[in-house]
Amino acid sequence: MIFSEMNCLNTERIKALADSLRAAIYPDRCPLCDAAIVHNSEICPDCRKNAAFIYGERCFLCGHPADKCVCKKHKNFYEAITGPFMYTGVVKNGLAVWKFRGGLINTEFFAKLVAACVRRDFAGAELDCICFVPQTKMESDEREYNQSEELAKAVGDMLGIPVVPALKKIFETERQHKLPKFLRSGNVFGVFDCREPELTENKNILLIDDIKTSGTTLNECAKMLRLNGAIKVYCAVIAIA
Ligand SMILES: [Zn+2]
Ligand SMILES: [Zn+2]
């Protein structure tokens, strides 16, 4: 064995040892329920079994399982929506931990699942770029990051699709989940706009957000993308309410 190969082997062993030591001191945690888990196992056995994964046939207009469609085939400005989870139980907990504790440490876990849904459901969509639901400057300053943008960047890396900040939010709004359903559409009406038209014109766009609740935010963003020349808009989120 030549010397450089031996060096390489040693480096690999040292890395593996450092990794196990780190795991012994700071055990991996389940990204959904936060329980300690076996190193590199991604998710705990309980969540693998019980988390609200969306399996099988689904309604692409609302994203729900086909037998639990809530949209009555109501059309949106986006073509279709996909995502790995329903927004309930431990998934709600996992998203709260992701967003509000520890600076988005589980982004890669969620991004992998979202990217897998996009590969599976939008295989023929010929996506040109990825956009994300934007925040106002005040919102980004308050939280120090935009979780939709961070998710979009991670999904973009995994799918090899460029992320472009095509949308901007021009007015402050109440948080959608704090409002009753009948006020949500008005709350986001006219609050988004597009930056330069060349970012959207003649593009098939994947629009990313963390959660779809009523769908009005995604629909309003998709409307602006379409008004600014996008051919088709497809949506992907982590969880669907
Ligand atoms: Zn768990
Ligand atoms: Zn539906």
Tab-separated table of C-alpha atoms and ligand atoms in Angstrom:
chain	number	residue	atom	x	y	z
A	1	MET	CA	0.000	0.000	0.000
A	2	ILE	CA	1.417	3.350	-0.913
A	3	PHE	CA	1.867	6.010	1.749
A	4	SER	CA	-0.901	8.378	0.523
A	5	GLU	CA	-3.463	5.510	0.610
A	6	MET	CA	-2.479	4.694	4.216
A	7	ASN	CA	-2.857	8.375	5.116
A	8	CYS	CA	-6.281	8.447	3.518
A	9	LEU	CA	-7.398	5.342	5.456
A	10	ASN	CA	-6.207	6.887	8.719
A	11	THR	CA	-8.092	10.108	7.984
A	12	GLU	CA	-11.278	8.102	7.325
A	13	ARG	CA	-10.862	6.215	10.628
A	14	ILE	CA	-10.232	9.419	12.573
A	15	LYS	CA	-13.339	10.974	11.008
A	16	ALA	CA	-15.466	7.917	11.920
A	17	LEU	CA	-14.106	7.949	15.495
A	18	ALA	CA	-14.794	11.687	15.877
A	19	ASP	CA	-18.310	11.080	14.536
A	20	SER	CA	-19.043	8.308	17.090
A	21	LEU	CA	-17.620	10.407	19.923
A	22	ARG	CA	-19.793	13.342	18.922
A	23	ALA	CA	-22.844	11.047	18.777
A	24	ALA	CA	-22.054	9.657	22.252
A	25	ILE	CA	-21.875	13.162	23.742
A	26	TYR	CA	-24.692	14.718	21.697
A	27	PRO	CA	-27.055	11.895	20.699
A	28	ASP	CA	-28.965	12.326	17.429
A	29	ARG	CA	-32.568	13.358	17.976
A	30	CYS	CA	-35.672	12.389	16.033
A	31	PRO	CA	-36.551	15.426	13.906
A	32	LEU	CA	-40.263	14.921	14.626
A	33	CYS	CA	-40.667	13.926	18.310
A	34	ASP	CA	-37.195	15.007	19.522
A	35	ALA	CA	-36.475	11.642	21.246
A	36	ALA	CA	-32.844	10.438	21.286
A	37	ILE	CA	-32.276	8.023	18.367
A	38	VAL	CA	-29.637	5.589	17.102
A	39	HIS	CA	-26.879	7.530	15.317
A	40	ASN	CA	-27.643	8.114	11.622
A	41	SER	CA	-31.088	6.456	11.828
A	42	GLU	CA	-32.841	9.735	10.789
A	43	ILE	CA	-36.169	9.107	12.565
A	44	CYS	CA	-37.363	7.084	15.595
A	45	PRO	CA	-39.307	3.810	15.087
A	46	ASP	CA	-42.495	5.306	16.611
A	47	CYS	CA	-42.515	8.242	14.193
A	48	ARG	CA	-41.621	5.998	11.236
A	49	LYS	CA	-44.777	4.052	12.085
A	50	ASN	CA	-47.132	6.772	13.322
A	51	ALA	CA	-46.196	10.116	11.721
A	52	ALA	CA	-48.781	11.369	9.225
A	53	PHE	CA	-46.945	10.473	5.987
A	54	ILE	CA	-49.150	10.926	2.906
A	55	TYR	CA	-49.135	7.593	1.098
A	56	GLY	CA	-50.737	6.405	-2.104
A	57	GLU	CA	-53.052	8.289	-4.380
A	58	ARG	CA	-53.563	11.954	-3.597
A	59	CYS	CA	-55.497	14.953	-4.879
A	60	PHE	CA	-52.847	17.197	-6.440
A	61	LEU	CA	-55.086	20.276	-6.166
A	62	CYS	CA	-55.177	20.277	-2.354
A	63	GLY	CA	-52.403	17.751	-1.630
A	64	HIS	CA	-54.577	15.581	0.628
A	65	PRO	CA	-54.901	11.806	0.223
A	66	ALA	CA	-57.425	11.214	-2.605
A	67	ASP	CA	-60.095	9.832	-0.259
A	68	LYS	CA	-59.748	12.885	2.026
A	69	CYS	CA	-59.756	15.623	-0.662
A	70	VAL	CA	-60.947	18.937	0.789
A	71	CYS	CA	-60.910	21.122	-2.352
A	72	LYS	CA	-63.766	19.620	-4.397
A	73	LYS	CA	-61.403	19.972	-7.403
A	74	HIS	CA	-61.247	23.756	-6.964
A	75	LYS	CA	-58.622	25.158	-9.391
A	76	ASN	CA	-55.651	27.224	-8.214
A	77	PHE	CA	-53.068	29.381	-9.955
A	78	TYR	CA	-50.655	26.492	-9.371
A	79	GLU	CA	-50.929	23.208	-11.250
A	80	ALA	CA	-50.388	20.843	-8.366
A	81	ILE	CA	-49.064	20.544	-4.838
A	82	THR	CA	-47.120	17.783	-3.133
A	83	GLY	CA	-45.493	17.161	0.234
A	84	PRO	CA	-44.537	14.237	2.473
A	85	PHE	CA	-46.724	14.892	5.551
A	86	MET	CA	-50.109	15.997	6.811
A	87	TYR	CA	-49.703	18.831	9.299
A	88	THR	CA	-50.752	17.029	12.454
A	89	GLY	CA	-49.401	15.227	15.557
A	90	VAL	CA	-45.615	14.833	15.769
A	91	VAL	CA	-45.190	16.550	12.383
A	92	LYS	CA	-46.494	19.792	13.943
A	93	ASN	CA	-44.043	19.281	16.785
A	94	GLY	CA	-41.139	18.589	14.400
A	95	LEU	CA	-41.821	21.737	12.390
A	96	ALA	CA	-42.032	23.861	15.548
A	97	VAL	CA	-38.679	22.450	16.738
A	98	TRP	CA	-37.176	23.048	13.280
A	99	LYS	CA	-38.376	26.652	13.062
A	100	PHE	CA	-38.144	27.934	16.589
A	101	ARG	CA	-35.342	25.978	18.247
A	102	GLY	CA	-31.793	25.424	17.086
A	103	GLY	CA	-31.565	27.419	13.847
A	104	LEU	CA	-33.125	25.006	11.324
A	105	ILE	CA	-30.867	22.054	12.186
A	106	ASN	CA	-33.186	19.509	10.548
A	107	THR	CA	-33.456	21.271	7.181
A	108	GLU	CA	-31.682	18.435	5.360
A	109	PHE	CA	-34.061	15.799	6.734
A	110	PHE	CA	-37.153	17.708	5.587
A	111	ALA	CA	-35.560	18.780	2.278
A	112	LYS	CA	-34.766	15.136	1.383
A	113	LEU	CA	-38.429	14.166	1.810
A	114	VAL	CA	-39.681	17.197	-0.156
A	115	ALA	CA	-37.153	16.534	-2.960
A	116	ALA	CA	-38.316	12.889	-3.136
A	117	CYS	CA	-41.957	14.040	-3.525
A	118	VAL	CA	-40.968	16.453	-6.328
A	119	ARG	CA	-38.986	13.728	-8.147
A	120	ARG	CA	-41.891	11.310	-7.858
A	121	ASP	CA	-44.842	13.637	-8.578
A	122	PHE	CA	-43.444	16.324	-10.907
A	123	ALA	CA	-41.104	14.163	-12.996
A	124	GLY	CA	-42.450	15.516	-16.304
A	125	ALA	CA	-42.689	19.159	-15.233
A	126	GLU	CA	-39.333	20.317	-16.708
A	127	LEU	CA	-38.752	22.696	-13.802
A	128	ASP	CA	-36.487	25.650	-14.652
A	129	CYS	CA	-36.092	27.147	-11.194
A	130	ILE	CA	-37.234	27.120	-7.597
A	131	CYS	CA	-38.862	30.098	-5.837
A	132	PHE	CA	-39.832	30.415	-2.189
A	133	VAL	CA	-42.479	32.327	-0.263
A	134	PRO	CA	-40.737	35.549	0.764
A	135	GLN	CA	-40.808	37.510	4.008
A	136	THR	CA	-40.709	41.254	4.564
A	137	LYS	CA	-37.455	42.692	5.919
A	138	MET	CA	-39.076	43.083	9.342
A	139	GLU	CA	-40.058	39.395	9.410
A	140	SER	CA	-36.549	38.230	8.382
A	141	ASP	CA	-34.926	40.525	10.966
A	142	GLU	CA	-37.226	39.157	13.643
A	143	ARG	CA	-36.403	35.508	12.917
A	144	GLU	CA	-32.949	35.964	11.316
A	145	TYR	CA	-33.810	33.561	8.498
A	146	ASN	CA	-36.588	32.638	6.125
A	147	GLN	CA	-37.282	28.934	6.649
A	148	SER	CA	-38.897	28.622	3.193
A	149	GLU	CA	-35.771	30.039	1.561
A	150	GLU	CA	-33.478	27.695	3.520
A	151	LEU	CA	-35.688	24.720	2.582
A	152	ALA	CA	-35.734	25.843	-1.073
A	153	LYS	CA	-31.926	26.085	-1.163
A	154	ALA	CA	-31.533	22.583	0.287
A	155	VAL	CA	-34.116	21.097	-2.118
A	156	GLY	CA	-32.487	22.989	-5.021
A	157	ASP	CA	-29.087	21.477	-4.176
A	158	MET	CA	-30.579	17.983	-4.047
A	159	LEU	CA	-32.485	18.342	-7.337
A	160	GLY	CA	-29.818	20.399	-9.145
A	161	ILE	CA	-32.315	23.214	-9.868
A	162	PRO	CA	-31.340	26.878	-9.293
A	163	VAL	CA	-33.141	28.849	-6.582
A	164	VAL	CA	-34.148	32.384	-7.573
A	165	PRO	CA	-35.610	35.050	-5.267
A	166	ALA	CA	-38.267	35.987	-7.830
A	167	LEU	CA	-40.911	37.054	-5.311
A	168	LYS	CA	-40.932	39.857	-2.769
A	169	LYS	CA	-43.388	40.636	0.010
A	170	ILE	CA	-44.291	44.294	-0.062
A	171	PHE	CA	-46.589	44.662	2.970
A	172	GLU	CA	-46.471	43.411	6.550
A	173	THR	CA	-49.307	40.992	7.365
A	174	GLU	CA	-50.702	39.107	10.336
A	175	ARG	CA	-49.420	35.525	10.454
A	176	GLN	CA	-51.890	33.391	8.467
A	177	HIS	CA	-52.252	30.682	11.126
A	178	LYS	CA	-53.356	33.310	13.678
A	179	LEU	CA	-56.352	34.318	11.567
A	180	PRO	CA	-59.720	32.589	11.063
A	181	LYS	CA	-59.996	30.916	7.669
A	182	PHE	CA	-62.364	33.519	6.159
A	183	LEU	CA	-59.828	36.351	6.716
A	184	ARG	CA	-56.780	34.554	5.268
A	185	SER	CA	-57.373	35.293	1.622
A	186	GLY	CA	-57.790	39.043	2.261
A	187	ASN	CA	-54.734	39.066	4.515
A	188	VAL	CA	-52.350	38.104	1.675
A	189	PHE	CA	-54.221	39.664	-1.256
A	190	GLY	CA	-51.828	41.974	-3.142
A	191	VAL	CA	-48.955	41.623	-0.653
A	192	PHE	CA	-46.566	39.788	-3.027
A	193	ASP	CA	-44.907	41.070	-6.154
A	194	CYS	CA	-42.224	39.815	-8.558
A	195	ARG	CA	-38.734	41.241	-8.942
A	196	GLU	CA	-37.260	41.299	-12.483
A	197	PRO	CA	-39.520	39.724	-15.160
A	198	GLU	CA	-36.617	37.712	-16.600
A	199	LEU	CA	-36.620	35.595	-13.424
A	200	THR	CA	-40.121	34.321	-14.181
A	201	GLU	CA	-40.889	34.752	-17.894
A	202	ASN	CA	-41.370	31.459	-19.769
A	203	LYS	CA	-40.301	29.414	-16.770
A	204	ASN	CA	-41.778	26.330	-15.149
A	205	ILE	CA	-41.385	27.126	-11.468
A	206	LEU	CA	-41.338	25.028	-8.320
A	207	LEU	CA	-42.672	27.167	-5.464
A	208	ILE	CA	-41.612	26.093	-1.977
A	209	ASP	CA	-43.039	26.867	1.448
A	210	ASP	CA	-42.855	25.005	4.752
A	211	ILE	CA	-46.576	24.448	5.433
A	212	LYS	CA	-49.752	24.745	3.382
A	213	THR	CA	-52.658	25.662	5.647
A	214	SER	CA	-55.527	27.204	3.667
A	215	GLY	CA	-53.346	27.456	0.532
A	216	THR	CA	-54.078	31.162	0.037
A	217	THR	CA	-50.422	32.256	0.425
A	218	LEU	CA	-49.200	29.739	-2.172
A	219	ASN	CA	-52.061	30.643	-4.490
A	220	GLU	CA	-51.348	34.377	-4.221
A	221	CYS	CA	-47.609	33.796	-4.895
A	222	ALA	CA	-48.423	31.495	-7.831
A	223	LYS	CA	-50.787	34.139	-9.225
A	224	MET	CA	-48.021	36.765	-9.228
A	225	LEU	CA	-45.569	34.335	-10.861
A	226	ARG	CA	-48.127	33.548	-13.572
A	227	LEU	CA	-48.973	37.254	-14.083
A	228	ASN	CA	-45.239	37.826	-14.537
A	229	GLY	CA	-44.878	35.293	-17.309
A	230	ALA	CA	-44.368	31.913	-15.606
A	231	ILE	CA	-45.688	29.056	-17.771
A	232	LYS	CA	-46.626	26.735	-14.919
A	233	VAL	CA	-46.165	26.784	-11.142
A	234	TYR	CA	-45.907	23.620	-9.039
A	235	CYS	CA	-45.863	23.721	-5.225
A	236	ALA	CA	-44.010	21.609	-2.678
A	237	VAL	CA	-44.207	21.884	1.086
A	238	ILE	CA	-43.189	19.818	4.105
A	239	ALA	CA	-46.685	19.507	5.516
A	240	ILE	CA	-50.267	20.034	4.377
A	241	ALA	CA	-53.026	21.039	6.836
B	1	ZN	ZN	-39.802	10.381	16.686
B	2	ZN	ZN	-58.482	18.053	-3.358
